[in-house]
Tab-separated table of C-alpha atoms in Angstrom:
chain	number	residue	atom	x	y	z
F	1	UNK	CA	-57.332	-127.394	-219.780
F	2	UNK	CA	-58.934	-129.351	-216.914
F	3	UNK	CA	-59.890	-133.021	-217.234
F	4	UNK	CA	-63.608	-132.173	-216.950
F	5	UNK	CA	-63.382	-129.488	-219.637
F	6	UNK	CA	-61.424	-131.800	-221.930
F	7	UNK	CA	-64.017	-134.545	-221.577
F	8	UNK	CA	-66.838	-132.095	-222.177
F	9	UNK	CA	-65.034	-130.832	-225.281
F	10	UNK	CA	-64.683	-134.369	-226.605
F	11	UNK	CA	-68.409	-134.997	-226.271
F	12	UNK	CA	-69.154	-131.690	-228.012
F	13	UNK	CA	-66.775	-132.633	-230.814
F	14	UNK	CA	-68.450	-136.026	-231.077
F	15	UNK	CA	-71.765	-134.287	-231.599
F	16	UNK	CA	-70.253	-132.085	-234.322
F	17	UNK	CA	-68.777	-135.136	-236.053
F	18	UNK	CA	-72.023	-137.149	-236.077
F	19	UNK	CA	-72.559	-138.430	-239.612
F	20	UNK	CA	-75.853	-138.449	-241.485
F	21	UNK	CA	-76.905	-142.039	-241.906
F	22	UNK	CA	-79.625	-143.844	-243.782
F	23	UNK	CA	-82.964	-143.558	-242.026
F	24	UNK	CA	-85.243	-146.564	-242.049
F	25	UNK	CA	-88.103	-147.956	-239.979
F	26	UNK	CA	-86.318	-151.263	-239.365
F	27	UNK	CA	-84.229	-152.093	-236.298
F	28	UNK	CA	-80.660	-150.777	-236.293
F	29	UNK	CA	-78.821	-152.668	-239.012
F	30	UNK	CA	-75.629	-153.535	-237.110
F	31	UNK	CA	-76.206	-152.762	-233.433
F	32	UNK	CA	-73.040	-154.517	-232.285
F	33	UNK	CA	-71.003	-151.721	-233.848
F	34	UNK	CA	-72.784	-148.833	-232.131
F	35	UNK	CA	-70.463	-148.619	-229.133
F	36	UNK	CA	-67.403	-149.015	-231.349
F	37	UNK	CA	-68.616	-146.172	-233.564
F	38	UNK	CA	-69.049	-143.868	-230.562
F	39	UNK	CA	-65.578	-144.644	-229.276
F	40	UNK	CA	-64.055	-144.172	-232.726
F	41	UNK	CA	-65.564	-140.688	-233.047
F	42	UNK	CA	-64.427	-139.673	-229.583
F	43	UNK	CA	-60.905	-140.920	-230.253
F	44	UNK	CA	-60.805	-139.155	-233.614
F	45	UNK	CA	-61.799	-135.915	-231.913
F	46	UNK	CA	-58.758	-135.959	-229.628
F	47	UNK	CA	-56.535	-134.866	-232.478
F	48	UNK	CA	-58.805	-131.887	-233.099
F	49	UNK	CA	-59.217	-130.673	-229.551
F	50	UNK	CA	-57.132	-127.540	-230.141
F	51	UNK	CA	-59.121	-126.265	-233.141
F	52	UNK	CA	-61.049	-123.723	-231.103
F	53	UNK	CA	-64.423	-125.427	-230.659
F	54	UNK	CA	-66.162	-124.307	-227.482
F	55	UNK	CA	-68.372	-126.374	-225.203
F	56	UNK	CA	-71.039	-125.268	-222.777
F	57	UNK	CA	-69.162	-127.440	-220.311
F	58	UNK	CA	-72.093	-129.410	-218.916
F	59	UNK	CA	-70.624	-132.771	-219.869
F	60	UNK	CA	-74.026	-133.679	-221.303
F	61	UNK	CA	-73.267	-134.474	-224.966
F	62	UNK	CA	-76.799	-133.721	-226.180
F	63	UNK	CA	-77.011	-130.345	-224.472
F	64	UNK	CA	-73.466	-129.344	-225.373
F	65	UNK	CA	-74.393	-129.928	-229.012
F	66	UNK	CA	-77.035	-127.161	-229.191
F	67	UNK	CA	-77.496	-125.210	-225.944
F	68	UNK	CA	-74.355	-123.111	-226.449
F	69	UNK	CA	-76.054	-121.369	-229.383
F	70	UNK	CA	-77.675	-118.058	-228.409
F	71	UNK	CA	-79.460	-118.192	-231.774
F	72	UNK	CA	-81.051	-121.572	-231.082
F	73	UNK	CA	-84.456	-120.105	-231.942
F	74	UNK	CA	-83.292	-119.446	-235.506
F	75	UNK	CA	-81.521	-122.787	-235.733
F	76	UNK	CA	-84.171	-125.009	-234.176
F	77	UNK	CA	-83.835	-127.908	-236.567
F	78	UNK	CA	-80.167	-128.353	-235.667
F	79	UNK	CA	-81.437	-130.142	-232.560
F	80	UNK	CA	-82.189	-133.185	-234.725
F	81	UNK	CA	-78.472	-133.690	-235.295
F	82	UNK	CA	-77.780	-133.877	-231.552
F	83	UNK	CA	-79.486	-137.172	-230.737
F	84	UNK	CA	-77.389	-140.040	-229.403
F	85	UNK	CA	-78.051	-143.619	-228.426
F	86	UNK	CA	-80.288	-146.055	-230.241
F	87	UNK	CA	-82.635	-143.244	-231.318
F	88	UNK	CA	-79.811	-141.148	-232.771
F	89	UNK	CA	-81.146	-141.383	-236.327
F	90	UNK	CA	-84.526	-139.882	-235.413
F	91	UNK	CA	-84.602	-136.724	-237.547
F	92	UNK	CA	-88.232	-135.813	-236.897
F	93	UNK	CA	-89.244	-132.850	-239.027
F	94	UNK	CA	-85.687	-131.655	-239.638
F	95	UNK	CA	-86.083	-131.581	-243.409
F	96	UNK	CA	-89.501	-129.922	-243.429
F	97	UNK	CA	-91.073	-126.540	-242.778
F	98	UNK	CA	-91.627	-124.857	-239.414
F	99	UNK	CA	-95.273	-125.090	-238.356
F	100	UNK	CA	-96.498	-122.709	-235.642
F	101	UNK	CA	-99.309	-123.859	-233.353
F	102	UNK	CA	-101.490	-120.821	-232.662
F	103	UNK	CA	-104.641	-122.504	-231.299
F	104	UNK	CA	-104.594	-124.528	-228.063
F	105	UNK	CA	-108.035	-125.998	-228.755
F	106	UNK	CA	-108.911	-129.545	-229.789
F	107	UNK	CA	-112.517	-129.259	-230.909
F	108	UNK	CA	-112.718	-132.113	-233.415
F	109	UNK	CA	-110.392	-135.151	-233.454
F	110	UNK	CA	-111.693	-136.112	-236.916
F	111	UNK	CA	-111.573	-132.675	-238.567
F	112	UNK	CA	-108.936	-130.709	-236.679
F	113	UNK	CA	-108.635	-126.979	-237.319
F	114	UNK	CA	-105.522	-125.525	-238.960
F	115	UNK	CA	-103.334	-123.938	-236.313
F	116	UNK	CA	-103.940	-126.701	-233.763
F	117	UNK	CA	-101.371	-129.240	-232.636
F	118	UNK	CA	-103.548	-132.103	-233.882
F	119	UNK	CA	-103.758	-130.602	-237.361
F	120	UNK	CA	-99.957	-130.331	-237.491
F	121	UNK	CA	-99.027	-133.821	-236.311
F	122	UNK	CA	-101.280	-135.669	-238.793
F	123	UNK	CA	-99.869	-134.067	-241.941
F	124	UNK	CA	-97.953	-136.244	-244.400
F	125	UNK	CA	-94.976	-133.964	-244.987
F	126	UNK	CA	-92.136	-133.459	-242.492
F	127	UNK	CA	-92.906	-130.620	-240.055
F	128	UNK	CA	-91.022	-128.982	-237.196
F	129	UNK	CA	-93.854	-127.927	-234.875
F	130	UNK	CA	-93.390	-124.989	-232.488
F	131	UNK	CA	-95.747	-122.872	-230.379
F	132	UNK	CA	-96.700	-119.210	-230.712
F	133	UNK	CA	-97.072	-118.716	-226.955
F	134	UNK	CA	-97.508	-120.499	-223.627
F	135	UNK	CA	-100.461	-122.866	-223.747
F	136	UNK	CA	-102.199	-125.757	-222.046
F	137	UNK	CA	-103.570	-128.274	-224.540
F	138	UNK	CA	-106.278	-130.560	-223.191
F	139	UNK	CA	-106.819	-133.168	-225.875
F	140	UNK	CA	-110.199	-134.803	-226.360
F	141	UNK	CA	-108.611	-137.974	-227.755
F	142	UNK	CA	-105.145	-139.420	-228.313
F	143	UNK	CA	-102.801	-137.239	-230.335
F	144	UNK	CA	-101.958	-139.738	-233.082
F	145	UNK	CA	-98.766	-138.654	-234.785
F	146	UNK	CA	-97.650	-139.124	-238.372
F	147	UNK	CA	-94.031	-139.836	-239.378
F	148	UNK	CA	-91.278	-137.212	-239.628
F	149	UNK	CA	-92.616	-134.789	-237.032
F	150	UNK	CA	-90.955	-132.832	-234.247
F	151	UNK	CA	-92.909	-131.285	-231.385
F	152	UNK	CA	-90.586	-128.569	-230.077
F	153	UNK	CA	-91.735	-126.663	-226.991
F	154	UNK	CA	-88.651	-124.454	-226.613
F	155	UNK	CA	-89.449	-120.773	-226.071
F	156	UNK	CA	-92.902	-121.430	-224.598
F	157	UNK	CA	-94.378	-123.232	-221.615
F	158	UNK	CA	-96.429	-125.971	-223.268
F	159	UNK	CA	-98.503	-128.446	-221.276
F	160	UNK	CA	-100.328	-131.446	-222.721
F	161	UNK	CA	-102.493	-132.354	-219.771
F	162	UNK	CA	-105.907	-133.306	-218.489
F	163	UNK	CA	-106.907	-135.592	-221.369
F	164	UNK	CA	-105.464	-138.352	-223.548
F	165	UNK	CA	-101.879	-137.644	-224.597
F	166	UNK	CA	-99.351	-138.658	-227.281
F	167	UNK	CA	-99.549	-141.840	-229.381
F	168	UNK	CA	-96.735	-142.820	-231.771
F	169	UNK	CA	-98.149	-145.850	-233.576
F	170	UNK	CA	-96.620	-147.606	-236.597
F	171	UNK	CA	-94.714	-144.473	-237.604
F	172	UNK	CA	-91.064	-143.483	-237.712
F	173	UNK	CA	-88.817	-140.477	-237.089
F	174	UNK	CA	-90.564	-138.609	-234.302
F	175	UNK	CA	-88.975	-136.165	-231.844
F	176	UNK	CA	-90.818	-134.878	-228.770
F	177	UNK	CA	-88.860	-132.149	-227.012
F	178	UNK	CA	-89.462	-129.577	-224.308
F	179	UNK	CA	-93.072	-130.426	-223.412
F	180	UNK	CA	-94.776	-130.831	-220.021
F	181	UNK	CA	-96.889	-133.988	-220.173
F	182	UNK	CA	-99.006	-134.804	-217.137
F	183	UNK	CA	-102.368	-135.918	-215.778
F	184	UNK	CA	-103.022	-137.958	-218.923
F	185	UNK	CA	-106.340	-139.796	-219.110
F	186	UNK	CA	-107.823	-142.639	-221.093
F	187	UNK	CA	-109.656	-141.918	-224.320
F	188	UNK	CA	-111.197	-143.923	-227.129
F	189	UNK	CA	-114.351	-145.627	-228.350
F	190	UNK	CA	-114.546	-142.953	-231.015
F	191	UNK	CA	-113.144	-141.857	-234.359
F	192	UNK	CA	-109.734	-140.135	-234.508
F	193	UNK	CA	-107.809	-138.898	-237.561
F	194	UNK	CA	-104.188	-139.993	-238.056
F	195	UNK	CA	-103.490	-138.545	-241.530
F	196	UNK	CA	-105.153	-136.169	-244.007
F	197	UNK	CA	-106.601	-139.185	-245.829
F	198	UNK	CA	-107.596	-141.495	-242.994
F	199	UNK	CA	-109.435	-141.629	-239.702
F	200	UNK	CA	-110.550	-144.690	-237.836
F	201	UNK	CA	-112.147	-146.158	-234.745
F	202	UNK	CA	-110.003	-146.108	-231.630
F	203	UNK	CA	-110.664	-148.458	-228.752
F	204	UNK	CA	-109.998	-147.353	-225.174
F	205	UNK	CA	-106.424	-146.142	-224.723
F	206	UNK	CA	-104.213	-146.807	-221.717
F	207	UNK	CA	-103.725	-143.173	-220.750
F	208	UNK	CA	-99.941	-143.094	-221.220
F	209	UNK	CA	-98.010	-139.856	-221.411
F	210	UNK	CA	-96.197	-141.073	-224.520
F	211	UNK	CA	-97.285	-144.388	-226.049
F	212	UNK	CA	-94.924	-145.885	-228.651
F	213	UNK	CA	-96.592	-148.789	-230.463
F	214	UNK	CA	-94.702	-150.358	-233.363
F	215	UNK	CA	-92.702	-147.135	-233.734
F	216	UNK	CA	-89.043	-146.712	-234.651
F	217	UNK	CA	-86.430	-143.954	-234.627
F	218	UNK	CA	-88.079	-142.105	-231.759
F	219	UNK	CA	-86.451	-139.521	-229.471
F	220	UNK	CA	-88.134	-138.110	-226.337
F	221	UNK	CA	-85.910	-135.414	-224.834
F	222	UNK	CA	-86.149	-132.719	-222.148
F	223	UNK	CA	-89.791	-133.376	-221.261
F	224	UNK	CA	-91.315	-133.194	-217.773
F	225	UNK	CA	-93.716	-136.070	-217.131
F	226	UNK	CA	-95.912	-136.965	-214.163
F	227	UNK	CA	-99.162	-138.449	-212.907
F	228	UNK	CA	-100.608	-140.289	-215.912
F	229	UNK	CA	-103.222	-143.024	-215.932
F	230	UNK	CA	-100.856	-145.816	-217.006
F	231	UNK	CA	-97.207	-145.290	-218.006
F	232	UNK	CA	-95.282	-142.073	-218.457
F	233	UNK	CA	-93.479	-143.491	-221.507
F	234	UNK	CA	-94.298	-146.977	-222.809
F	235	UNK	CA	-92.808	-148.695	-225.874
F	236	UNK	CA	-94.360	-151.964	-227.060
F	237	UNK	CA	-95.284	-154.113	-230.080
F	238	UNK	CA	-92.013	-154.203	-231.973
F	239	UNK	CA	-90.909	-150.638	-231.265
F	240	UNK	CA	-87.165	-150.033	-231.525
F	241	UNK	CA	-84.376	-147.491	-232.120
F	242	UNK	CA	-85.525	-145.273	-229.245
F	243	UNK	CA	-83.727	-142.740	-227.053
F	244	UNK	CA	-85.343	-141.383	-223.875
F	245	UNK	CA	-83.088	-138.621	-222.558
F	246	UNK	CA	-82.931	-135.577	-220.283
F	247	UNK	CA	-86.461	-136.068	-218.963
F	248	UNK	CA	-87.659	-135.279	-215.436
F	249	UNK	CA	-90.188	-137.788	-214.130
F	250	UNK	CA	-92.104	-137.478	-210.866
F	251	UNK	CA	-95.266	-138.578	-209.002
F	252	UNK	CA	-96.162	-141.758	-210.804
F	253	UNK	CA	-96.467	-145.487	-210.123
F	254	UNK	CA	-95.561	-147.529	-213.243
F	255	UNK	CA	-93.107	-145.183	-214.910
F	256	UNK	CA	-91.873	-146.907	-218.052
F	257	UNK	CA	-92.794	-150.211	-219.738
F	258	UNK	CA	-90.534	-151.440	-222.532
F	259	UNK	CA	-91.889	-154.616	-224.114
F	260	UNK	CA	-95.511	-155.671	-224.548
F	261	UNK	CA	-95.705	-159.055	-222.812
F	262	UNK	CA	-93.550	-162.070	-222.026
F	263	UNK	CA	-95.150	-163.932	-224.947
F	264	UNK	CA	-94.728	-161.135	-227.512
F	265	UNK	CA	-91.376	-162.232	-228.930
F	266	UNK	CA	-91.302	-159.564	-231.665
F	267	UNK	CA	-89.920	-157.259	-228.980
F	268	UNK	CA	-86.656	-159.228	-229.052
F	269	UNK	CA	-85.367	-156.650	-231.548
F	270	UNK	CA	-86.154	-153.713	-229.267
F	271	UNK	CA	-83.237	-151.391	-228.473
F	272	UNK	CA	-83.764	-148.445	-226.119
F	273	UNK	CA	-81.320	-145.940	-224.648
F	274	UNK	CA	-82.329	-144.312	-221.350
F	275	UNK	CA	-79.832	-141.546	-220.619
F	276	UNK	CA	-79.409	-138.401	-218.490
F	277	UNK	CA	-82.908	-138.597	-216.996
F	278	UNK	CA	-83.842	-137.613	-213.442
F	279	UNK	CA	-86.189	-140.074	-211.766
F	280	UNK	CA	-87.531	-137.909	-208.961
F	281	UNK	CA	-89.973	-137.755	-206.113
F	282	UNK	CA	-93.131	-139.802	-205.900
F	283	UNK	CA	-92.040	-142.600	-208.244
F	284	UNK	CA	-92.770	-146.212	-207.325
F	285	UNK	CA	-91.459	-148.702	-209.925
F	286	UNK	CA	-90.573	-149.462	-213.586
F	287	UNK	CA	-87.699	-147.101	-214.356
F	288	UNK	CA	-87.855	-149.042	-216.667
F	289	UNK	CA	-89.493	-152.488	-216.644
F	290	UNK	CA	-88.099	-154.422	-219.619
F	291	UNK	CA	-89.096	-157.485	-221.638
F	292	UNK	CA	-86.964	-159.223	-224.256
F	293	UNK	CA	-84.763	-156.722	-226.135
F	294	UNK	CA	-81.706	-154.663	-225.257
F	295	UNK	CA	-81.669	-151.711	-222.876
F	296	UNK	CA	-78.873	-149.266	-222.143
F	297	UNK	CA	-79.507	-147.384	-218.901
F	298	UNK	CA	-76.760	-144.788	-218.625
F	299	UNK	CA	-75.952	-141.721	-216.487
F	300	UNK	CA	-79.414	-141.334	-214.973
F	301	UNK	CA	-80.096	-139.938	-211.505
F	302	UNK	CA	-82.400	-142.108	-209.410
F	303	UNK	CA	-83.246	-140.123	-206.302
F	304	UNK	CA	-86.568	-141.797	-205.456
F	305	UNK	CA	-88.295	-145.144	-205.753
F	306	UNK	CA	-90.676	-146.961	-203.467
F	307	UNK	CA	-90.528	-150.543	-204.772
F	308	UNK	CA	-87.605	-150.858	-207.186
F	309	UNK	CA	-85.888	-148.912	-209.975
F	310	UNK	CA	-85.079	-151.324	-212.819
F	311	UNK	CA	-86.945	-154.553	-213.450
F	312	UNK	CA	-87.812	-157.001	-216.174
F	313	UNK	CA	-88.895	-160.407	-217.349
F	314	UNK	CA	-88.560	-162.638	-220.414
F	315	UNK	CA	-84.752	-162.468	-220.537
F	316	UNK	CA	-84.026	-158.829	-221.435
F	317	UNK	CA	-80.424	-157.608	-221.624
F	318	UNK	CA	-79.979	-154.636	-219.267
F	319	UNK	CA	-76.733	-152.668	-219.337
F	320	UNK	CA	-76.667	-150.236	-216.393
F	321	UNK	CA	-73.688	-147.871	-216.528
F	322	UNK	CA	-72.695	-144.756	-214.644
F	323	UNK	CA	-76.020	-144.174	-212.903
F	324	UNK	CA	-76.576	-142.825	-209.385
F	325	UNK	CA	-79.017	-144.889	-207.315
F	326	UNK	CA	-80.087	-143.352	-204.007
F	327	UNK	CA	-82.109	-145.961	-202.114
F	328	UNK	CA	-85.147	-145.016	-200.000
F	329	UNK	CA	-84.874	-145.232	-196.240
F	330	UNK	CA	-87.223	-148.227	-196.145
F	331	UNK	CA	-84.883	-151.134	-195.443
F	332	UNK	CA	-87.049	-153.471	-197.531
F	333	UNK	CA	-86.732	-151.334	-200.688
F	334	UNK	CA	-82.965	-150.988	-201.053
F	335	UNK	CA	-82.675	-153.269	-204.069
F	336	UNK	CA	-82.380	-151.430	-207.403
F	337	UNK	CA	-83.441	-154.452	-209.438
F	338	UNK	CA	-86.388	-156.778	-209.658
F	339	UNK	CA	-86.249	-159.973	-211.701
F	340	UNK	CA	-89.922	-160.586	-212.353
F	341	UNK	CA	-92.101	-163.574	-213.226
F	342	UNK	CA	-89.330	-166.171	-213.063
F	343	UNK	CA	-87.564	-168.308	-210.460
F	344	UNK	CA	-83.901	-167.607	-209.690
F	345	UNK	CA	-82.897	-170.710	-211.625
F	346	UNK	CA	-84.177	-168.939	-214.732
F	347	UNK	CA	-83.325	-165.272	-214.165
F	348	UNK	CA	-79.763	-165.962	-213.059
F	349	UNK	CA	-79.026	-166.480	-216.760
F	350	UNK	CA	-80.396	-163.094	-217.835
F	351	UNK	CA	-77.685	-160.598	-218.745
F	352	UNK	CA	-78.029	-157.717	-216.277
F	353	UNK	CA	-74.963	-155.794	-215.214
F	354	UNK	CA	-74.056	-152.754	-213.160
F	355	UNK	CA	-70.870	-151.079	-214.321
F	356	UNK	CA	-69.617	-147.913	-212.648
F	357	UNK	CA	-72.931	-147.218	-210.921
F	358	UNK	CA	-72.923	-145.181	-207.705
F	359	UNK	CA	-74.984	-146.988	-205.060
F	360	UNK	CA	-76.030	-144.732	-202.176
F	361	UNK	CA	-77.883	-145.232	-198.860
F	362	UNK	CA	-77.650	-149.007	-198.997
F	363	UNK	CA	-78.782	-149.424	-202.592
F	364	UNK	CA	-77.710	-152.706	-204.195
F	365	UNK	CA	-77.957	-154.078	-207.738
F	366	UNK	CA	-78.476	-157.811	-208.248
F	367	UNK	CA	-76.503	-158.674	-211.358
F	368	UNK	CA	-77.032	-161.847	-213.349
F	369	UNK	CA	-75.899	-163.663	-216.467
F	370	UNK	CA	-72.586	-163.420	-218.264
F	371	UNK	CA	-70.000	-160.860	-217.261
F	372	UNK	CA	-68.310	-160.621	-220.653
F	373	UNK	CA	-68.590	-157.301	-222.473
F	374	UNK	CA	-69.564	-159.135	-225.658
F	375	UNK	CA	-72.828	-160.120	-223.956
F	376	UNK	CA	-73.794	-156.435	-223.860
F	377	UNK	CA	-72.764	-155.385	-227.378
F	378	UNK	CA	-76.369	-154.964	-228.498
F	379	UNK	CA	-77.207	-153.074	-225.290
F	380	UNK	CA	-74.398	-150.523	-225.664
F	381	UNK	CA	-75.188	-147.243	-227.391
F	382	UNK	CA	-72.917	-144.505	-225.985
F	383	UNK	CA	-69.961	-144.050	-223.659
F	384	UNK	CA	-70.934	-143.514	-220.029
F	385	UNK	CA	-69.541	-140.608	-218.034
F	386	UNK	CA	-68.389	-141.281	-214.447
F	387	UNK	CA	-71.316	-141.667	-212.068
F	388	UNK	CA	-69.878	-138.897	-209.870
F	389	UNK	CA	-70.817	-136.437	-212.644
F	390	UNK	CA	-74.454	-137.521	-212.870
F	391	UNK	CA	-75.672	-134.604	-210.755
F	392	UNK	CA	-74.256	-132.010	-213.134
F	393	UNK	CA	-75.204	-133.957	-216.267
F	394	UNK	CA	-78.869	-134.189	-215.201
F	395	UNK	CA	-79.265	-130.816	-213.467
F	396	UNK	CA	-81.294	-129.432	-216.383
F	397	UNK	CA	-83.462	-132.522	-216.923
F	398	UNK	CA	-87.043	-131.790	-217.900
F	399	UNK	CA	-88.615	-129.040	-219.991
F	400	UNK	CA	-86.251	-126.069	-220.250
F	401	UNK	CA	-87.105	-122.401	-219.861
F	402	UNK	CA	-85.609	-121.032	-223.074
F	403	UNK	CA	-85.575	-117.320	-223.936
F	404	UNK	CA	-85.015	-116.055	-227.459
F	405	UNK	CA	-81.682	-114.342	-227.925
F	406	UNK	CA	-79.850	-116.139	-225.132
F	407	UNK	CA	-78.516	-119.601	-224.454
F	408	UNK	CA	-81.221	-122.062	-223.608
């Protein structure tokens, strides 16, 4: 067995061994133990490597958990057991019914029609939401989601575009998977329903692709995002326990904001994993931009940026591991990092490290703070693969083209 195959098998076994844990809307209870737990499961799997389990061989632990299954369409909810990182406990609608969206319309944000995406996401019970066919959904107002919902675009080409997009506000356990989200606009100054029992006045929205506001246990996976009014994915106001993985992001300025403002100290509990994403052409900055909190940036492929890739302010802890950073040709934009809104005398104490990153075409990462591993315990959420494997790990980033009856 080759080294690559053995490693891939270990990650697949880790996914199989993932234990069901208590779901709550609070921050992770003992975040310092997350990395130790991952390593323990991988080490435990070594003794079982000859039991006949098969891996798809991508080396991507999320994909190797479910994409091998030719019957994925009949086992959709198994996806919820494949999450890793800080958002690994996001079960979405795993324990609920399958809901099929048959109507791409969005006629009434206050009284949505059954069969529409808006009708599905506001329900109180857990739902795993899928789509009857290819569709473009142009929302009139923000799609305000309720807790314990999965939006699963596999098997159809689903675009949320041309209007306001997805809002995950003060809810928990949400999975967004396999959707194209682009050209998102502002909405608001109107009534919008967020549950069967309540609707309320919404002020003007930012126009994010995915806006996470006070949300927890959130997983955004295998989506393609581009060209929105504000951020592609933003998480603010006490949001935590989030994984952003396997996404393909292009053609946008301020890609990802994690943390509301320098003065909003409630974001000190924020923990976000950013893994296996491809940051592609036409991106400018904020991949991500972090405030306060703890951020694990691992095994992503950065092939384009115009200003910088990773930035932050207000003393965030940023743990960059096993990424590939390909700098632009502009000699003034080679730096991966940007310490914002503080003099060097202040930011030199912020814990930012680059460990095992591949720096290409003159790219350089300005580290700061303590070098001890203990400083990054709360910003460690999974074991990084070697940066030389990033290309293969991220080759399928973005919304997948899945056909029933064959591997996705």
